[in-house]
Coordinates of C-alpha atoms in Angstrom, one line a residue:
X1 CA 0.0 0.0 0.0
X2 CA 2.8 2.4 0.8
X3 CA 4.3 1.8 -2.7
X4 CA 1.0 3.1 -4.3
X5 CA 0.8 6.5 -2.6
X6 CA 3.2 8.3 -5.0
X7 CA 1.2 7.2 -8.0
X8 CA -2.1 8.3 -6.5
X9 CA -0.5 11.6 -5.7
X10 CA 0.6 12.2 -9.3
X11 CA -2.7 11.2 -11.0
X12 CA -4.8 14.3 -9.8
X13 CA -1.9 16.6 -10.9
X14 CA -1.8 14.9 -14.3
X15 CA -5.6 15.1 -14.6
X16 CA -5.5 18.8 -13.7
X17 CA -2.8 19.4 -16.3
X18 CA -4.8 17.7 -19.0
X19 CA -7.9 19.6 -18.1
X20 CA -6.0 22.9 -18.2
X21 CA -4.6 22.1 -21.6
X22 CA -8.1 21.2 -23.0
X23 CA -9.6 24.3 -21.6
X24 CA -6.7 26.4 -23.0
X25 CA -7.2 24.8 -26.4
X26 CA -11.0 25.5 -26.3
X27 CA -10.4 29.1 -25.2
X28 CA -7.9 29.7 -28.0
X29 CA -10.3 28.1 -30.5
X30 CA -13.2 30.2 -29.3
X31 CA -11.0 33.3 -29.4
X32 CA -9.9 32.5 -33.0
X33 CA -13.5 32.0 -34.1
X34 CA -14.5 35.3 -32.5
X35 CA -11.7 37.1 -34.2
X36 CA -12.5 35.5 -37.5
X37 CA -16.1 36.3 -37.1
X38 CA -15.3 39.9 -36.4
X39 CA -13.0 40.1 -39.4
X40 CA -15.5 38.6 -41.8
X41 CA -18.8 40.1 -40.4
X42 CA -18.0 43.4 -38.7
X43 CA -14.8 44.7 -40.4
X44 CA -16.1 44.8 -44.0
X45 CA -18.9 47.2 -43.1
X46 CA -16.6 49.4 -41.1
X47 CA -14.1 49.6 -44.0
X48 CA -16.8 50.4 -46.5
X49 CA -18.2 53.1 -44.2
X50 CA -14.8 54.6 -43.7
X51 CA -14.1 54.7 -47.4
X52 CA -17.6 56.3 -48.2
X53 CA -16.9 59.0 -45.5
X54 CA -20.7 59.6 -45.0
X55 CA -21.6 59.7 -48.7
X56 CA -25.0 58.5 -49.7
X57 CA -25.0 55.2 -51.6
X58 CA -27.7 52.9 -52.6
X59 CA -28.2 49.9 -50.3
X60 CA -27.6 47.5 -53.2
X61 CA -24.2 49.1 -54.0
X62 CA -23.3 49.3 -50.4
X63 CA -24.1 45.6 -49.9
X64 CA -22.0 44.7 -53.0
X65 CA -19.0 46.7 -51.7
X66 CA -19.3 45.0 -48.3
X67 CA -19.4 41.5 -50.0
X68 CA -16.4 42.4 -52.2
X69 CA -14.4 43.4 -49.1
X70 CA -15.6 40.2 -47.3
X71 CA -14.5 38.1 -50.3
X72 CA -11.1 39.7 -50.3
X73 CA -10.6 39.1 -46.6
X74 CA -11.7 35.5 -47.0
X75 CA -9.1 35.0 -49.8
X76 CA -6.5 36.6 -47.6
X77 CA -7.3 34.4 -44.6
X78 CA -7.3 31.4 -47.0
X79 CA -3.9 32.3 -48.3
X80 CA -2.6 32.7 -44.7
X81 CA -4.0 29.2 -43.9
X82 CA -2.3 27.8 -47.0
X83 CA 1.0 29.4 -46.0
X84 CA 0.8 28.1 -42.5
X85 CA 0.0 24.7 -43.8
X86 CA 2.9 24.8 -46.1
X87 CA 5.2 25.9 -43.3
X88 CA 3.9 23.2 -41.0
X89 CA 4.5 20.6 -43.7
X90 CA 8.0 21.9 -44.3
X91 CA 8.8 21.7 -40.6
X92 CA 7.4 18.2 -40.4
X93 CA 9.5 17.2 -43.4
X94 CA 12.6 18.7 -41.7
X95 CA 11.9 16.8 -38.5
X96 CA 11.3 13.6 -40.5
X97 CA 14.6 14.1 -42.3
X98 CA 16.5 14.8 -39.1
X99 CA 15.0 11.7 -37.6
X100 CA 15.8 9.6 -40.7
X101 CA 19.4 10.9 -40.7
X102 CA 19.8 10.1 -37.0
X103 CA 18.5 6.6 -37.7
X104 CA 20.8 6.1 -40.6
X105 CA 23.8 7.4 -38.6
X106 CA 22.9 5.0 -35.8
X107 CA 22.7 2.1 -38.3
X108 CA 26.1 3.0 -39.8
X109 CA 27.6 3.2 -36.4
X110 CA 26.3 -0.2 -35.5
X111 CA 27.5 -1.7 -38.8
X112 CA 30.9 0.0 -38.2
X113 CA 31.3 -1.4 -34.7
X114 CA 30.3 -4.9 -35.9
X115 CA 32.7 -4.8 -38.8
X116 CA 35.6 -3.7 -36.6
X117 CA 34.8 -6.5 -34.2
X118 CA 35.0 -9.0 -37.1
X119 CA 38.6 -8.0 -37.8
X120 CA 39.6 -9.7 -34.5
X121 CA 38.1 -13.0 -35.4
X122 CA 40.1 -16.2 -35.7
X123 CA 38.2 -17.2 -38.9
X124 CA 39.6 -15.9 -42.2
X125 CA 36.2 -15.6 -43.8
X126 CA 34.9 -13.5 -40.9
X127 CA 37.9 -11.1 -41.1
X128 CA 37.4 -10.7 -44.9
X129 CA 33.7 -10.0 -44.4
X130 CA 34.6 -7.3 -41.9
X131 CA 37.0 -5.7 -44.3
X132 CA 34.4 -5.7 -47.1
X133 CA 31.8 -4.3 -44.7
X134 CA 34.2 -1.4 -43.8
X135 CA 34.8 -0.9 -47.5
X136 CA 31.1 -0.5 -48.2
X137 CA 30.6 1.8 -45.3
X138 CA 33.4 4.1 -46.6
X139 CA 31.9 4.2 -50.1
X140 CA 28.5 5.3 -48.7
X141 CA 29.6 7.5 -45.8
X142 CA 32.2 10.1 -46.7
X143 CA 32.5 11.1 -43.0
X144 CA 33.7 7.5 -42.1
X145 CA 36.1 7.1 -45.1
X146 CA 39.2 8.5 -43.4
X147 CA 38.6 6.2 -40.4
X148 CA 38.2 3.2 -42.6
X149 CA 41.4 4.1 -44.5
X150 CA 43.3 4.4 -41.2
X151 CA 41.9 1.0 -39.9
X152 CA 42.9 -0.8 -43.1
X153 CA 46.4 0.7 -43.0
X154 CA 46.8 -0.3 -39.4
X155 CA 45.5 -3.8 -40.2
X156 CA 48.2 -4.2 -42.9
X157 CA 51.0 -2.9 -40.6
X158 CA 50.0 -5.2 -37.8
X159 CA 49.4 -8.3 -39.9
X160 CA 52.3 -7.9 -42.3
X161 CA 55.3 -6.6 -40.4
X162 CA 58.7 -6.5 -42.0
X163 CA 60.7 -8.5 -41.3
X164 CA 58.0 -11.2 -40.9
X165 CA 57.4 -12.5 -37.4
X166 CA 54.6 -15.0 -37.8
X167 CA 55.5 -18.8 -37.9
X168 CA 53.6 -19.3 -41.1
X169 CA 55.0 -16.2 -43.0
X170 CA 57.9 -16.9 -45.3
X171 CA 61.2 -15.7 -43.8
X172 CA 63.0 -12.6 -45.0
X173 CA 65.6 -14.6 -46.8
X174 CA 63.2 -16.9 -48.6
X175 CA 63.8 -16.7 -52.4
X176 CA 61.1 -14.7 -54.1
X177 CA 60.3 -17.6 -56.4
X178 CA 59.3 -19.6 -53.3
X179 CA 56.9 -16.9 -52.0
X180 CA 53.3 -17.4 -53.1
X181 CA 51.2 -14.3 -54.0
X182 CA 49.8 -12.3 -51.2
X183 CA 46.2 -13.0 -52.2
X184 CA 47.0 -16.7 -51.5
X185 CA 49.4 -16.3 -48.6
X186 CA 47.3 -13.8 -46.6
X187 CA 44.0 -13.3 -48.4
X188 CA 42.5 -10.9 -45.9
X189 CA 45.6 -8.6 -46.1
X190 CA 45.2 -8.5 -49.9
X191 CA 41.5 -7.5 -49.5
X192 CA 42.6 -4.7 -47.1
X193 CA 45.2 -3.5 -49.5
X194 CA 42.9 -3.5 -52.5
X195 CA 40.2 -1.6 -50.5
X196 CA 42.8 0.9 -49.3
X197 CA 44.0 1.5 -52.9
X198 CA 40.5 2.2 -54.1
X199 CA 39.4 4.4 -51.2
X200 CA 42.6 6.5 -51.3
X201 CA 41.4 7.9 -54.6
X202 CA 39.0 10.1 -52.7
X203 CA 40.7 10.5 -49.4
X204 CA 41.3 13.9 -47.6
X205 CA 44.1 13.0 -45.2
X206 CA 47.5 13.8 -46.9
X207 CA 49.4 10.8 -45.5
X208 CA 48.8 7.1 -45.1
X209 CA 51.3 5.0 -43.2
X210 CA 52.2 1.6 -44.7
X211 CA 55.8 1.6 -43.8
X212 CA 57.8 -1.5 -42.8
X213 CA 55.2 -3.9 -44.2
X214 CA 55.7 -7.2 -46.0
X215 CA 54.0 -6.8 -49.4
X216 CA 56.0 -9.4 -51.4
X217 CA 54.1 -10.4 -54.5
X218 CA 51.2 -8.1 -53.5
X219 CA 48.6 -7.2 -56.2
X220 CA 48.5 -3.4 -56.5
X221 CA 47.7 -3.2 -60.2
X222 CA 45.7 0.0 -60.9
X223 CA 45.5 1.0 -57.2
X224 CA 45.7 4.6 -56.1
X225 CA 48.4 5.1 -53.4
X226 CA 49.4 8.7 -53.8
X227 CA 51.2 10.2 -50.8
X228 CA 51.4 6.8 -49.1
X229 CA 54.4 6.1 -46.8
X230 CA 56.0 2.8 -47.8
X231 CA 59.4 3.4 -46.4
X232 CA 61.5 0.3 -45.6
X233 CA 58.7 -2.0 -46.8
X234 CA 59.4 -5.1 -48.9
X235 CA 57.5 -5.1 -52.2
X236 CA 59.6 -7.6 -54.0
X237 CA 57.9 -8.9 -57.2
X238 CA 54.8 -6.8 -56.4
X239 CA 52.4 -6.0 -59.2
X240 CA 52.1 -2.2 -59.6
X241 CA 51.0 -2.0 -63.2
X242 CA 49.4 1.4 -63.9
X243 CA 49.4 2.2 -60.1
X244 CA 49.4 5.8 -58.9
X245 CA 52.2 6.5 -56.5
X246 CA 52.4 10.2 -56.9
X247 CA 54.4 11.9 -54.1
X248 CA 54.6 8.5 -52.3
X249 CA 57.6 7.9 -50.0
X250 CA 59.5 4.7 -50.9
X251 CA 62.8 5.3 -49.1
X252 CA 64.9 2.2 -48.7
X253 CA 62.0 0.0 -50.1
X254 CA 62.7 -3.3 -51.7
X255 CA 61.1 -3.3 -55.2
X256 CA 63.3 -6.0 -56.8
X257 CA 61.5 -7.6 -59.8
X258 CA 58.4 -5.4 -59.2
X259 CA 56.2 -4.6 -62.3
X260 CA 55.7 -0.8 -62.5
X261 CA 54.8 -0.6 -66.1
X262 CA 52.9 2.6 -67.0
X263 CA 52.7 3.5 -63.3
X264 CA 52.6 7.1 -62.2
X265 CA 55.6 7.9 -59.9
X266 CA 55.7 11.7 -60.2
X267 CA 57.6 13.3 -57.3
X268 CA 57.9 10.0 -55.5
X269 CA 60.9 9.4 -53.3
X270 CA 63.0 6.3 -54.0
X271 CA 66.2 7.3 -52.2
X272 CA 68.3 4.3 -51.2
X273 CA 65.6 2.0 -52.7
X274 CA 66.5 -1.4 -54.3
X275 CA 64.8 -1.7 -57.7
X276 CA 67.1 -4.3 -59.3
X277 CA 65.3 -6.1 -62.1
X278 CA 62.2 -3.9 -61.7
X279 CA 60.1 -3.2 -64.8
X280 CA 59.4 0.5 -65.3
X281 CA 58.4 0.5 -69.0
X282 CA 56.6 3.7 -70.1
X283 CA 56.5 4.8 -66.5
X284 CA 56.0 8.4 -65.5
X285 CA 59.1 9.3 -63.4
X286 CA 59.0 13.0 -63.7
X287 CA 60.6 14.8 -60.7
X288 CA 61.0 11.5 -58.9
X289 CA 64.0 11.2 -56.5
X290 CA 66.3 8.1 -57.0
X291 CA 69.2 9.4 -55.1
X292 CA 71.6 6.5 -54.3
X293 CA 69.0 4.0 -55.4
X294 CA 70.1 0.6 -56.8
X295 CA 68.7 0.4 -60.4
X296 CA 70.8 -2.3 -61.8
X297 CA 69.1 -4.4 -64.5
X298 CA 66.0 -2.2 -64.3
X299 CA 63.9 -1.9 -67.4
X300 CA 63.3 1.8 -68.1
X301 CA 62.3 1.6 -71.8
X302 CA 60.3 4.6 -73.0
X303 CA 60.1 5.9 -69.4
X304 CA 59.6 9.7 -68.9
X305 CA 62.2 10.7 -66.4
X306 CA 62.1 14.5 -67.0
X307 CA 63.4 16.3 -63.9
X308 CA 64.1 13.0 -62.1
X309 CA 67.2 12.8 -59.8
X310 CA 69.6 9.9 -60.2
X311 CA 72.5 11.3 -58.2
X312 CA 74.9 8.5 -57.2
X313 CA 72.3 6.0 -58.4
X314 CA 73.5 2.6 -59.8
X315 CA 72.1 2.2 -63.3
X316 CA 74.5 -0.5 -64.5
X317 CA 73.1 -3.0 -66.9
X318 CA 69.8 -1.0 -67.1
X319 CA 67.7 -0.9 -70.2
X320 CA 67.3 2.8 -71.2
X321 CA 66.2 2.4 -74.8
X322 CA 63.8 5.2 -75.7
X323 CA 63.9 6.7 -72.2
X324 CA 63.6 10.5 -71.8
X325 CA 66.5 11.6 -69.6
X326 CA 67.0 15.0 -71.2
X327 CA 66.3 17.0 -68.0
X328 CA 67.3 14.3 -65.5
X329 CA 70.1 14.8 -62.9
X330 CA 72.7 12.1 -63.6
X331 CA 75.4 13.5 -61.3
X332 CA 77.8 10.6 -60.3
X333 CA 75.3 8.0 -61.6
X334 CA 77.0 4.7 -62.7
X335 CA 75.9 3.6 -66.1
X336 CA 78.5 1.0 -67.1
X337 CA 76.9 -1.7 -69.3
X338 CA 73.5 0.2 -69.5
X339 CA 71.8 -0.2 -72.9
X340 CA 70.5 2.8 -74.8
X341 CA 69.2 3.5 -78.4
X342 CA 69.1 6.4 -80.8
X343 CA 65.7 7.3 -79.2
X344 CA 67.2 7.7 -75.8
X345 CA 67.4 11.4 -74.8
X346 CA 70.3 12.6 -72.7
X347 CA 71.0 15.8 -70.8
X348 CA 72.7 18.5 -72.9
X349 CA 76.5 17.9 -72.8
X350 CA 76.2 14.4 -71.3
X351 CA 78.7 12.0 -72.8
X352 CA 76.9 8.6 -72.5
X353 CA 79.7 6.8 -74.3
X354 CA 82.2 7.9 -71.8
X355 CA 79.9 6.7 -69.0
X356 CA 80.0 3.2 -70.4
X357 CA 76.6 3.1 -72.1
X358 CA 76.1 0.5 -74.9
X359 CA 74.0 1.4 -77.9
X360 CA 71.5 -1.1 -79.3
X361 CA 68.5 -1.2 -81.5
X362 CA 65.3 0.2 -80.3
X363 CA 62.9 -2.6 -79.1
X364 CA 59.9 -1.1 -81.0
X365 CA 56.4 -0.9 -79.6
X366 CA 55.8 -2.6 -76.3
X367 CA 53.5 -5.7 -76.3
X368 CA 50.2 -5.5 -74.5
X369 CA 50.3 -6.7 -70.9
X370 CA 49.5 -10.4 -70.3
X371 CA 47.6 -10.5 -67.0
X372 CA 48.4 -13.5 -64.9
X373 CA 45.5 -15.6 -63.6
X374 CA 45.0 -15.2 -59.9
X375 CA 47.3 -17.3 -57.8
X376 CA 49.9 -18.0 -60.5
X377 CA 53.4 -17.1 -59.4
X378 CA 55.7 -15.7 -62.1
X379 CA 59.2 -17.1 -62.0
X380 CA 61.9 -14.4 -61.9
X381 CA 65.4 -15.2 -63.1
X382 CA 68.4 -14.6 -60.7
X383 CA 69.8 -11.1 -60.8
X384 CA 73.2 -10.9 -62.6
X385 CA 74.0 -8.0 -60.3
X386 CA 73.3 -10.0 -57.1
X387 CA 76.3 -9.6 -54.8

């Protein structure tokens, strides 16, 4: 019985509040009707009398004038009612839109949380599902795109450290021909890398950190990785065909045997990088920095290296046929045994013969790329320059 007293105490107060609201609504309604009646019944006659200023008018004409005023007032009141209705509808639409937006944001937040939780699963398919879910969220929610990019980059750094630490990962000294492609070796990491390379095309943050990662035989064909930090990563035999690495940092990166044909490497930093045997055919190298990089046996046929820096770079045995080096910086670059053709363009005053360059016939047009089926490992011959 004691527990029921507070409820019984509240009920009379609530009933009084409801009655007051009802009475207030009735009073407001009655007041509105009275005002409306005054406006439509009394006011027209007063307006006509004021305009006539005591002049004598026939009753029929006076009645017509009053009805005309009344009609005008009715139209004005109707217009105000329509405007009020339109405003009320607009407000209701805004409230509905705000509610829908809040519901959608709550739904996205729930999906985001569940996707992140999936990344910690022991099951490979669950982790891949979480990565795809984050990818879809980033495509549909611009405000979550930067967070998804950061999560995918962190996922790659933690799951693919270099040198490798996991018991199942191939060791750092494993020959590249014995390393299977990343999509077979660590399928979830390849999904994260692909999603990252697609989302970076529309990112806002200027820097993405993928440094010190194991990306051997990774599939980066056509991906957008501008401004990405790949310093000290191992990307040996990675596929970077037509990839965009504008202004990326690849200091001390291992790109031996990597396929960078038609890639965009403008203003990228390759200082101290190892690109032995890499394929840079028809690649955009304008203003790239290859200071002290190892470019032995690299294929630079028809590459555009305008403004590129090759100071103290090792270009021995490189294929430079058709390359544009006319504005490149070749200070102290080693070129012994490099192959060039009549189409190779050198800086003004540069004596390529004295540098040990060998002239050969131009190879002609490049063949179309033959895309390898997924999971097939291309065998790379041993490097002649391996020391």
